mmCIF file of C-alpha atoms and ligand atoms in Angstrom:
data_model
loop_
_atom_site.group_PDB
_atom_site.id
_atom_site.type_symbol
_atom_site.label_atom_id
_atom_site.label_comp_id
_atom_site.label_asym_id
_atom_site.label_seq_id
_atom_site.Cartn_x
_atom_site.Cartn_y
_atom_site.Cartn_z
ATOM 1 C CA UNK F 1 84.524 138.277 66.519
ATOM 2 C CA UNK F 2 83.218 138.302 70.633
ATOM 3 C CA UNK F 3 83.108 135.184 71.867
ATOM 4 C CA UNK F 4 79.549 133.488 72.493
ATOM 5 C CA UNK F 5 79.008 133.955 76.311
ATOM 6 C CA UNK F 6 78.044 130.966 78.520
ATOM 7 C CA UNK F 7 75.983 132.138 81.846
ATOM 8 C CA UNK F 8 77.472 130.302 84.345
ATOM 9 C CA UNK F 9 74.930 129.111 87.436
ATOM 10 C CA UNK F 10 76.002 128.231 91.101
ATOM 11 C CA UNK F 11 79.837 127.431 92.399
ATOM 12 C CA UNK F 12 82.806 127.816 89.996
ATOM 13 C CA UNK F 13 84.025 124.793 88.807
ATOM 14 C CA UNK F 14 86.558 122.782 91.077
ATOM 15 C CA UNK F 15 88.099 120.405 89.403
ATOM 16 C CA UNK F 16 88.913 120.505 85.682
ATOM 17 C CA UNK F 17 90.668 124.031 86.023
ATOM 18 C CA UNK F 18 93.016 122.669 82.531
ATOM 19 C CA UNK F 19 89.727 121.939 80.501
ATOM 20 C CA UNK F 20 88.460 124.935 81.696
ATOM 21 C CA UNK F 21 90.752 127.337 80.625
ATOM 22 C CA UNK F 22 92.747 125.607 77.843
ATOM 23 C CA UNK F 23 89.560 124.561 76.454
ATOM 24 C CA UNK F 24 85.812 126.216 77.242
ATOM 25 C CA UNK F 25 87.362 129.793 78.014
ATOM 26 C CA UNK F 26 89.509 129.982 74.764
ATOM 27 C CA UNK F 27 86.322 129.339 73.118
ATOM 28 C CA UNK F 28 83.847 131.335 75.513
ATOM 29 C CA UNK F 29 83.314 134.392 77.603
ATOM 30 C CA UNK F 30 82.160 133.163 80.805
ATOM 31 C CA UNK F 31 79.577 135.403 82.915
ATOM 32 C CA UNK F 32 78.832 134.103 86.548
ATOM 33 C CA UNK F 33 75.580 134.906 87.870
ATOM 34 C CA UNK F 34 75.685 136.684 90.856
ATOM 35 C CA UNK F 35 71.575 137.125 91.490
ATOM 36 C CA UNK F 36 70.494 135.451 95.233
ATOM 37 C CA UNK F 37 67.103 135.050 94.431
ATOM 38 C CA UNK F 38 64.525 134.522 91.685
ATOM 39 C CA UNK F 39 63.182 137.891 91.763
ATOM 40 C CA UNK F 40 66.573 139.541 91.175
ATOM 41 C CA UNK F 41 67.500 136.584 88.654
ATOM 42 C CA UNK F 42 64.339 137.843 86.518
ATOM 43 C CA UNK F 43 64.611 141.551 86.541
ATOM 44 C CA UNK F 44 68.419 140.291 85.353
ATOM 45 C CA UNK F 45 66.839 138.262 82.705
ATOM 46 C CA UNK F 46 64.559 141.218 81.708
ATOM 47 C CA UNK F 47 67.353 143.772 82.199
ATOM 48 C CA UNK F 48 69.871 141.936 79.937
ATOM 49 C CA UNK F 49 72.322 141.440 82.467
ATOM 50 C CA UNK F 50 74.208 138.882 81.363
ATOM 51 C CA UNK F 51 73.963 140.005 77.019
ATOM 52 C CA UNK F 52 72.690 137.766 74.628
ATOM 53 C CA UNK F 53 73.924 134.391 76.379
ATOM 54 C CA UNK F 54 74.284 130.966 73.966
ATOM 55 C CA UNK F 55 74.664 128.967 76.712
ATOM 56 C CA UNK F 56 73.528 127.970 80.738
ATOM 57 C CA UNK F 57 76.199 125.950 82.792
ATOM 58 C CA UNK F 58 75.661 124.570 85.754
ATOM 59 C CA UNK F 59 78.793 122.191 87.153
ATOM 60 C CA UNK F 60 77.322 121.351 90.431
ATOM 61 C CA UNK F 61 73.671 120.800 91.164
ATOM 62 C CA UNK F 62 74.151 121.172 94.819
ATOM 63 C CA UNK F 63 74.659 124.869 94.303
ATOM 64 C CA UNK F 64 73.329 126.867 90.870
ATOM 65 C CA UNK F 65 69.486 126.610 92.218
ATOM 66 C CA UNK F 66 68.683 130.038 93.487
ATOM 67 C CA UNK F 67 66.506 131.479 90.813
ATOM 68 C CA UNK F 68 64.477 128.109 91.415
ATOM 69 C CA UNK F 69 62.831 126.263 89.287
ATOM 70 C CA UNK F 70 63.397 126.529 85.391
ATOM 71 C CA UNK F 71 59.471 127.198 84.108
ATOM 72 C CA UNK F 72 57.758 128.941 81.443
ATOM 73 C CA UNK F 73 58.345 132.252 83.142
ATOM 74 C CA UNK F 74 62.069 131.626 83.613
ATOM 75 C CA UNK F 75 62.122 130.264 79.854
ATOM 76 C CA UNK F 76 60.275 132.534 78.669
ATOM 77 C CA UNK F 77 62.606 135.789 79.819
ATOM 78 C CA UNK F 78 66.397 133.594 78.008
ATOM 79 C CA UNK F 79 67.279 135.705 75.304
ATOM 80 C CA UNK F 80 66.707 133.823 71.664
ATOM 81 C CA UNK F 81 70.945 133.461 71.441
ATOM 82 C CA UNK F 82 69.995 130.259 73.938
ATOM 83 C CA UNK F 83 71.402 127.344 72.552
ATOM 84 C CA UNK F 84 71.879 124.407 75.512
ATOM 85 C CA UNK F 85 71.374 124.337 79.287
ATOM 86 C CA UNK F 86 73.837 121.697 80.641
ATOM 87 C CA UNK F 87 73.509 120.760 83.616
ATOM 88 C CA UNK F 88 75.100 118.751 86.265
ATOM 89 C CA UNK F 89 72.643 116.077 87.411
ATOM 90 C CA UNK F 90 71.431 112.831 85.898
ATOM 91 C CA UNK F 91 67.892 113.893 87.735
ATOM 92 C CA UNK F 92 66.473 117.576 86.002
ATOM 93 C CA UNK F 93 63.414 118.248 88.389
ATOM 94 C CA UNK F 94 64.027 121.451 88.122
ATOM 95 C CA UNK F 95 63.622 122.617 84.874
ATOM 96 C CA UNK F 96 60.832 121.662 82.407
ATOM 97 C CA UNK F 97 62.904 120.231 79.347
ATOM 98 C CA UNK F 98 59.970 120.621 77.176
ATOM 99 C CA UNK F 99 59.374 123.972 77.392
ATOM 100 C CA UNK F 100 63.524 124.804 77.068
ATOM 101 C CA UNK F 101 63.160 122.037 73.467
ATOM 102 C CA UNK F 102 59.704 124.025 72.498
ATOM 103 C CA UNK F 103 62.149 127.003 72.340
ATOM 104 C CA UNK F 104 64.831 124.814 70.867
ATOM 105 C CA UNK F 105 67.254 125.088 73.607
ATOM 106 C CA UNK F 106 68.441 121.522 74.346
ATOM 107 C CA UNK F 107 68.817 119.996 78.142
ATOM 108 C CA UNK F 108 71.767 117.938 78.176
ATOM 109 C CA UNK F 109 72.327 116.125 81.751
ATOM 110 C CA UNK F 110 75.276 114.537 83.652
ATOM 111 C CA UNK F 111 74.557 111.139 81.963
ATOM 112 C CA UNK F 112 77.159 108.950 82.313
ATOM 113 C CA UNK F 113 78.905 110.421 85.048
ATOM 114 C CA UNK F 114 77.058 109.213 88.255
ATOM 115 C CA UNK F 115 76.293 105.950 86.796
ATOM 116 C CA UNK F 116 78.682 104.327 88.566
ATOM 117 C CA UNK F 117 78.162 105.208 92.302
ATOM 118 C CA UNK F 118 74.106 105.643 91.575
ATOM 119 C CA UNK F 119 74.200 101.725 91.008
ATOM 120 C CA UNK F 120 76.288 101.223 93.612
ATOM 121 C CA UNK F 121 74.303 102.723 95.779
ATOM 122 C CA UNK F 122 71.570 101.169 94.692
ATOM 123 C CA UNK F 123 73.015 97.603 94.835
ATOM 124 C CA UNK F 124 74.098 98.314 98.517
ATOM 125 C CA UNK F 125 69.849 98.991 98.730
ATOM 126 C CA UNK F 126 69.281 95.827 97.306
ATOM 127 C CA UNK F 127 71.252 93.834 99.386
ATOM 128 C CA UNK F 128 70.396 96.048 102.407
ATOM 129 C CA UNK F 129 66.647 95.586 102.182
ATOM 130 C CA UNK F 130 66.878 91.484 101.791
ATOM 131 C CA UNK F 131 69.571 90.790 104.712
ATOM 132 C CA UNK F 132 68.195 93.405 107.250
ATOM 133 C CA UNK F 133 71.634 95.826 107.516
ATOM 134 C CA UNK F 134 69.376 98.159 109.023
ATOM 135 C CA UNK F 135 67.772 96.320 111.554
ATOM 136 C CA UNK F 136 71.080 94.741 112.884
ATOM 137 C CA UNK F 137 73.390 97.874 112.657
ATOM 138 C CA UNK F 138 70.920 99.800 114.928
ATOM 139 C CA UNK F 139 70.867 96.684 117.071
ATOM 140 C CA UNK F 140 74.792 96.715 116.882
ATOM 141 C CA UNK F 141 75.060 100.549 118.100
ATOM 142 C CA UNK F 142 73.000 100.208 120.755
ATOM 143 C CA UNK F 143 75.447 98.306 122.432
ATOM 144 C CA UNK F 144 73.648 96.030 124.567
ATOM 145 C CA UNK F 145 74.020 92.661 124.666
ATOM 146 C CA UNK F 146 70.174 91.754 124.947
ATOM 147 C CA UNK F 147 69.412 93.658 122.082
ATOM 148 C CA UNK F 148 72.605 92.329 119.881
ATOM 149 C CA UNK F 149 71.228 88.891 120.507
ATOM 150 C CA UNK F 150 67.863 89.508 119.927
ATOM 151 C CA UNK F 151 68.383 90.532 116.354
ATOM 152 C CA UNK F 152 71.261 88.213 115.716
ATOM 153 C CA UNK F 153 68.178 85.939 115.714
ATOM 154 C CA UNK F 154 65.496 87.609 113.957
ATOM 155 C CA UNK F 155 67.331 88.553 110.941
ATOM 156 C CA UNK F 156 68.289 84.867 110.358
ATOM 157 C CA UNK F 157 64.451 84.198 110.559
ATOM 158 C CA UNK F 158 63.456 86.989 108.151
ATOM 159 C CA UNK F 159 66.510 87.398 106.346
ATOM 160 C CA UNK F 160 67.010 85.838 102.854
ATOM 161 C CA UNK F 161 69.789 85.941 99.545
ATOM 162 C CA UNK F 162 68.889 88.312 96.390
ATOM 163 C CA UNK F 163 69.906 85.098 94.626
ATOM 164 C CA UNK F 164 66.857 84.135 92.323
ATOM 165 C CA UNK F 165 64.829 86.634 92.626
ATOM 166 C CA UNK F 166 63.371 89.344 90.724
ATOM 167 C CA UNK F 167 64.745 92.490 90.573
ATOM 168 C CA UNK F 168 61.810 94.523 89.206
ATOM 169 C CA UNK F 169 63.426 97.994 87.402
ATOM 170 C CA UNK F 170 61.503 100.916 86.576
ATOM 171 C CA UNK F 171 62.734 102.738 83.817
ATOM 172 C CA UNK F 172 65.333 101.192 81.993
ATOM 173 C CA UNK F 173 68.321 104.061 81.433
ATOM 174 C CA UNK F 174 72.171 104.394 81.731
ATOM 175 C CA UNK F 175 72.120 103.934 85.900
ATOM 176 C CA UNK F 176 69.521 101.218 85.678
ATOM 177 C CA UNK F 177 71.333 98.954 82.981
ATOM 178 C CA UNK F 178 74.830 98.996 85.498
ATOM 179 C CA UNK F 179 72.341 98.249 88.274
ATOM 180 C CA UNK F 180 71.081 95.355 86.645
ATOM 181 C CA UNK F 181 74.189 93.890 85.383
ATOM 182 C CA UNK F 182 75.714 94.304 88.992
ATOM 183 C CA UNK F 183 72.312 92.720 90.586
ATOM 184 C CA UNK F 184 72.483 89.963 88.077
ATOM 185 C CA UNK F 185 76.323 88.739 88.043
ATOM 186 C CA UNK F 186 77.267 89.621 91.626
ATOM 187 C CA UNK F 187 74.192 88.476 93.475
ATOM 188 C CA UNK F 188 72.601 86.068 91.042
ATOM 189 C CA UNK F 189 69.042 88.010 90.351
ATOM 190 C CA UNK F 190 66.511 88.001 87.704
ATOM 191 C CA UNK F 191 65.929 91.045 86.134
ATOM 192 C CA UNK F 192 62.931 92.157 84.765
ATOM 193 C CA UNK F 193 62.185 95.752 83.700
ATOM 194 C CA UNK F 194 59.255 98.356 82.395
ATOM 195 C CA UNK F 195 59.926 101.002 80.542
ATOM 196 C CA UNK F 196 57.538 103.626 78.295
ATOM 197 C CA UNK F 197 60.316 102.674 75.593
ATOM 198 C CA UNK F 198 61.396 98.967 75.278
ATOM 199 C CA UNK F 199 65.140 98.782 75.186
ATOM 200 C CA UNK F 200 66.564 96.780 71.996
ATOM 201 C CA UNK F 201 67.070 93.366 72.121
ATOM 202 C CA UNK F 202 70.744 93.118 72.164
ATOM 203 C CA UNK F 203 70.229 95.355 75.415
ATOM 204 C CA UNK F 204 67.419 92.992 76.583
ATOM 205 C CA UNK F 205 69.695 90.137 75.634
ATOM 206 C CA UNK F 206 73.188 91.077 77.604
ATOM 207 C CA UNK F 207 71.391 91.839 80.834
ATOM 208 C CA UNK F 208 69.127 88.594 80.315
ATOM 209 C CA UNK F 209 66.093 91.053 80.973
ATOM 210 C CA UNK F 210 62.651 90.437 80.769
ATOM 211 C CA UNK F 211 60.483 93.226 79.284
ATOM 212 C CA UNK F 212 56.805 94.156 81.172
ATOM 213 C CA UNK F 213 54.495 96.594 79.106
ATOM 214 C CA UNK F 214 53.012 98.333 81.891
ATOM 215 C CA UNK F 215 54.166 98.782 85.683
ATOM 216 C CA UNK F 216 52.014 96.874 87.239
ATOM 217 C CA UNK F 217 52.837 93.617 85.532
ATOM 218 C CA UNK F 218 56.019 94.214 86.975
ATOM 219 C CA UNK F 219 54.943 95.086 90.034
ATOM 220 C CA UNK F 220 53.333 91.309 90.668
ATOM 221 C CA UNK F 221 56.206 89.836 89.595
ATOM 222 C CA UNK F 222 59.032 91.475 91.707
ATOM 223 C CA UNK F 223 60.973 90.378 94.719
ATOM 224 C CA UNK F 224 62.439 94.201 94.877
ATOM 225 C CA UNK F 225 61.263 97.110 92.978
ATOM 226 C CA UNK F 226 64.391 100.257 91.811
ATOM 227 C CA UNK F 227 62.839 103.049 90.609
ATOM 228 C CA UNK F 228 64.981 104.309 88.224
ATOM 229 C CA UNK F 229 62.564 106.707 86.475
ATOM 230 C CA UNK F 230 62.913 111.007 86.151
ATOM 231 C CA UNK F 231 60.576 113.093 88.287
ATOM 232 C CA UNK F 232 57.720 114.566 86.210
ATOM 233 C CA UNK F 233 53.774 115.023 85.925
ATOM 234 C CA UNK F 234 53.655 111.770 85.005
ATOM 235 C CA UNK F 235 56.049 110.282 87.701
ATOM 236 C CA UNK F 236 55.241 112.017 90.724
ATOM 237 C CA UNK F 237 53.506 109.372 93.063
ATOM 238 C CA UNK F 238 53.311 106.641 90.184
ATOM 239 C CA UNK F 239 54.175 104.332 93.525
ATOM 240 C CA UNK F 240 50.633 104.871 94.857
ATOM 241 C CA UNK F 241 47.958 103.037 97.283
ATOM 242 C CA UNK F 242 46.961 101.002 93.988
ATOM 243 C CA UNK F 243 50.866 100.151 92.918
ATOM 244 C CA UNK F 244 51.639 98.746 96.377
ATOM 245 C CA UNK F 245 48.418 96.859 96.548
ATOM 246 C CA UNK F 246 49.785 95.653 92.907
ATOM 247 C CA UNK F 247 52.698 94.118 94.943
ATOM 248 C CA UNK F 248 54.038 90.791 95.612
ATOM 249 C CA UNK F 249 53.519 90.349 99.471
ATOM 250 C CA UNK F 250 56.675 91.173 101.763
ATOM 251 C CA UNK F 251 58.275 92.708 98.225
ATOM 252 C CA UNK F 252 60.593 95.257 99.273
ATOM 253 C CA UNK F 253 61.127 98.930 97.443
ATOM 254 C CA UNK F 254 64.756 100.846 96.510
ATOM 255 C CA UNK F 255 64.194 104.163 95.500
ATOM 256 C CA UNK F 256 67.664 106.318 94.277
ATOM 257 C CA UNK F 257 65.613 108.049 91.779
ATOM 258 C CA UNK F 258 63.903 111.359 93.516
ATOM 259 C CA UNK F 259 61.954 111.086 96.890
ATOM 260 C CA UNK F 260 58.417 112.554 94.761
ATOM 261 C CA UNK F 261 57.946 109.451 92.553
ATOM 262 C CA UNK F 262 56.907 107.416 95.916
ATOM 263 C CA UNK F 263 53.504 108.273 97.860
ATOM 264 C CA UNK F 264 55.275 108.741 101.402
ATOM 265 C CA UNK F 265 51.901 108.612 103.488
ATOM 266 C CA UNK F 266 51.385 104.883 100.660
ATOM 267 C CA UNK F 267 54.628 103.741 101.753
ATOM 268 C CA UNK F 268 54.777 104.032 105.712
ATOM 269 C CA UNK F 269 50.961 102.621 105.059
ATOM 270 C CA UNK F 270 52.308 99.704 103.432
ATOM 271 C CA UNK F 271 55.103 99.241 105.312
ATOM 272 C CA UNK F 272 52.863 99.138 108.305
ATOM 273 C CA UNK F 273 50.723 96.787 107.093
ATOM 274 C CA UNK F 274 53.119 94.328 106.281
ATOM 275 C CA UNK F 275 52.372 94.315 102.640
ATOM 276 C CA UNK F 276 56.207 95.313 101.772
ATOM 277 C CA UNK F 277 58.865 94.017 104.295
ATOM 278 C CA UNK F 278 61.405 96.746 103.845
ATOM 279 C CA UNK F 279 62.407 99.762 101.784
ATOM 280 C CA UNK F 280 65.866 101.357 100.839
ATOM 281 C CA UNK F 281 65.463 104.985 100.116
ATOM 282 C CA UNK F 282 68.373 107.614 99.745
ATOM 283 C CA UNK F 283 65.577 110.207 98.638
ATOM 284 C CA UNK F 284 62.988 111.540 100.147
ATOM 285 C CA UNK F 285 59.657 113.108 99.521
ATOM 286 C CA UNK F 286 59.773 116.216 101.028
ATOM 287 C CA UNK F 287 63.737 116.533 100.814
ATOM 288 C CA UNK F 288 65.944 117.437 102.686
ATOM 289 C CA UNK F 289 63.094 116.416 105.774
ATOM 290 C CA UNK F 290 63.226 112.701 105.952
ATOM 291 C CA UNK F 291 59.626 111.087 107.300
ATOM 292 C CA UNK F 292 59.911 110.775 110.905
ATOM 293 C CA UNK F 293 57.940 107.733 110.518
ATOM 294 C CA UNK F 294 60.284 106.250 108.016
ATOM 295 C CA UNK F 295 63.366 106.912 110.577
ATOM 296 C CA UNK F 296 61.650 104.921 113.357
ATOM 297 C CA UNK F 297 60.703 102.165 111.178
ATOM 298 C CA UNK F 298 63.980 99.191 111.247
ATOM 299 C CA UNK F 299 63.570 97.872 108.282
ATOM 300 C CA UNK F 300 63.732 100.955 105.899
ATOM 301 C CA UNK F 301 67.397 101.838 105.389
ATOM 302 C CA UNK F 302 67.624 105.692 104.414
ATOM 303 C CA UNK F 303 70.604 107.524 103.383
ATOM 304 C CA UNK F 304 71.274 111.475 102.723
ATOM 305 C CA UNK F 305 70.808 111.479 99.071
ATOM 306 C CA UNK F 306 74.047 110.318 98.290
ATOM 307 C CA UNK F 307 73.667 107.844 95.660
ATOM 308 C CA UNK F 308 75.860 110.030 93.155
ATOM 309 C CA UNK F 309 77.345 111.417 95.613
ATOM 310 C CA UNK F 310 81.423 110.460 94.794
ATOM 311 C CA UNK F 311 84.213 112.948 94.122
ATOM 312 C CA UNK F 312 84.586 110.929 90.464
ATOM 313 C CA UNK F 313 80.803 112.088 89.486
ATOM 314 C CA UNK F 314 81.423 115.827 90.019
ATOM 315 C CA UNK F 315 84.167 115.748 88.652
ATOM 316 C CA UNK F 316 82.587 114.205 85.536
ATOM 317 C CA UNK F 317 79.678 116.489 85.567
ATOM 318 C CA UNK F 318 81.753 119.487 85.554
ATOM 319 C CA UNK F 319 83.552 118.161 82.482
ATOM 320 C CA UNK F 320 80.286 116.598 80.542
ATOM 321 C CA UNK F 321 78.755 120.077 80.903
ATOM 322 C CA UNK F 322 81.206 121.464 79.396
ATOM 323 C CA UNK F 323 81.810 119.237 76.563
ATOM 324 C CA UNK F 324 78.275 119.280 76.034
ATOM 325 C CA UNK F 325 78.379 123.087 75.418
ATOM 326 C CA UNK F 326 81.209 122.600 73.116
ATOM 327 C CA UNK F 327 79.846 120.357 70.899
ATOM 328 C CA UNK F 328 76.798 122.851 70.081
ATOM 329 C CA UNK F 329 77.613 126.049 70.446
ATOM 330 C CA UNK F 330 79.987 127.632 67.429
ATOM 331 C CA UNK F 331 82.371 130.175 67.550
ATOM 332 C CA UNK F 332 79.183 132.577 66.004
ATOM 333 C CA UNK F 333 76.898 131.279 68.672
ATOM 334 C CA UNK F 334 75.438 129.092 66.276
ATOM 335 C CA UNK F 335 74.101 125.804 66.366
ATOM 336 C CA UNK F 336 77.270 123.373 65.113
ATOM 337 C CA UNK F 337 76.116 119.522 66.781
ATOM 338 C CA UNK F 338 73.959 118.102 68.996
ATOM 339 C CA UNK F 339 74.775 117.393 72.707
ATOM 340 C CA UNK F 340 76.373 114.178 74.416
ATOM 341 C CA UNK F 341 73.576 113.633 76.398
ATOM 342 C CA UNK F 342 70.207 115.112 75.627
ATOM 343 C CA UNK F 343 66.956 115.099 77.217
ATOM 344 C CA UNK F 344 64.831 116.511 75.186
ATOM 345 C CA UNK F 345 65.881 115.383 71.852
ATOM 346 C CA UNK F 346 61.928 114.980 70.987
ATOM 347 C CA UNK F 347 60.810 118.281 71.954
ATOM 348 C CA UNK F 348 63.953 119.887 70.373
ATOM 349 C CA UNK F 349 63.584 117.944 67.387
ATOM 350 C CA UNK F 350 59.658 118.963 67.048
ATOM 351 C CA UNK F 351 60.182 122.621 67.624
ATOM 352 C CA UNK F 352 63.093 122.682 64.874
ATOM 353 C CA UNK F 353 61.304 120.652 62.024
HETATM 354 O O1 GLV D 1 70.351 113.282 92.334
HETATM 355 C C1 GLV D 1 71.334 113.288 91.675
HETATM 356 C C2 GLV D 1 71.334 113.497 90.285
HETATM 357 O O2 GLV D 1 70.285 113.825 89.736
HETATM 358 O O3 GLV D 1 72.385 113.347 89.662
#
């Protein structure tokens, strides 16, 4: 019997060369896709290039983009033999998971593996946007003394502990929970969440978290705001004009999520206005261009979208994608399990019942 073949998207894999070959290519024919563009990606897809493919991988989500984004018309060309996209990723902007589960192809992300540096980074936001690293690093690097003491004195003036207050979470998921535990045992905060879903109580219980029903209950009651929440219809600019006039005055916002879920022109508007006193944001609306009027501004701290951005998280995405293909794809091409970590369990469910 032919091994099932798994279309392979982007840069080989780089790491788990073992797994790889002792494992996924014993049980699959791997084709690499070697289309530049979308246009020559479709009239693949329409030519059946790569045969009657069970299964999309994509190990790195820096690279594996070039056919752009996964829509009906993409979706619409896969060959029936689809069984699972797996992607690297915890974020999956780019394809629309409802459409692949309508079709009953499941999305199964990188969950798990960036959770650990995601939450780093956003800890490092937290703490960033309440002590004012920003402001007194640029100070620091401009090397002048006037400056240096200038802002060794402001910062003590505006500057104040995490301890006690509210961490205000939006969306309630693997990254999130390590978040709050880290926010809550290493600098003391409160954490409160919303969520579409409330989590269980044993989940509520162990992170001492307080449950809001909608976002802008949350929104009154937070010293910080993490967005936490994947980039969709629903999502893109939920931070709006109306959610930062829903703010706490001089709250401050951390955004490791994706750049699109904040209003930019909202944000510089209430950053200007003093309604929030700082922001942490590692991405960016209209990504990779960072606001110009963000960069001037001292007290937003802005990284390079690099929140999951550690050697351990590829590595793990490589390997998750691959496991994730293994556990549904049979030696027939058939369906034999469900994936690790699903996305569109629902939608998948739906179009199979
Ligand atoms: O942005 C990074 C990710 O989605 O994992």
């Amino acid at each position: 019997m032919p091994k099932p073949i798994v279309l392979h998207i982007g840069e080989p894999i780089k790491y788990n060369q073992d797994f790889y070959e002792n494992e996924f290519c014993k049980r699959f024919q791997v084709v690499q896709n070697d289309c530049p563009d979308r246009a020559t990606f479709v009239q693949a897809l329409k030519d059946e290039k790569y045969g009657n493919f069970s299964a999309i991988y994509r190990p790195h989500f820096q690279t594996g983009g070039e056919m752009g984004d996964w829509d009906d018309e993409l979706i619409s060309l896969l060959p029936r033999s689809v069984r699972i996209f797996a992607s690297a990723g915890a974020g999956y902007n780019w394809a629309d998971v409802e459409a692949l589960g309508r079709r009953k192809i499941w999305y199964a992300n990188g969950a798990g593996a960036s959770d650990e540096a995601v939450s780093d980074t956003a800890l490092y936001m937290v703490l960033s946007v309440f002590r004012n690293f920003t402001r007194a690093q640029l100070a620091a690097r401009t090397c002048d003394p006037e400056k240096f003491t200038a802002c060794h004195k402001l910062c003590a003036t505006i500057s104040a502990n995490p301890r006690g207050h509210v961490l205000g979470i939006v969306g309630l998921g693997n990254i999130s929970k390590k978040l709050a535990y880290k926010a809550k045992m290493a600098l003391g905060m409160d954490i409160h969440y919303y969520d579409v879903v409330r989590a269980p109580e044993n989940v509520e219980k162990e992170l001492g978290a307080t449950f809001h029903p909608s976002l802008h209950s949350l929104l009154g009651v937070s010293d910080c705001i993490s967005l936490h929440t994947p980039l969709n219809k629903h999502t893109q600019d939920l931070i709006n004009t109306e959610a930062f006039a829903a703010m706490k005055p001089g709250a401050r916002l951390v955004n490791t999520a994706r750049g699109q879920v904040v209003n930019e022109e909202a944000l510089v508007e209430a950053l200007n206005s003093g309604k929030i006193s700082a922001a942490g944001l590692d991405v960016h609306y209209h990504e990779p261009q960072v606001s110009k009027e963000l960069a001037a501004m001292e007290n937003v701290t802005l990284t390079t979208h690099i929140s999951g951005g550690a050697l351990n998280t590829r590595i793990n995405f490589e390997l998750n994608a691959m496991r994730n293909i293994l556990a549904v794809v049979g030696e027939d091409g058939g369906f034999i399990g469900e994936p690790f970590t699903p996305v569109n369990k629902k939608a998948f469910e739906e179009a199979s019942s």
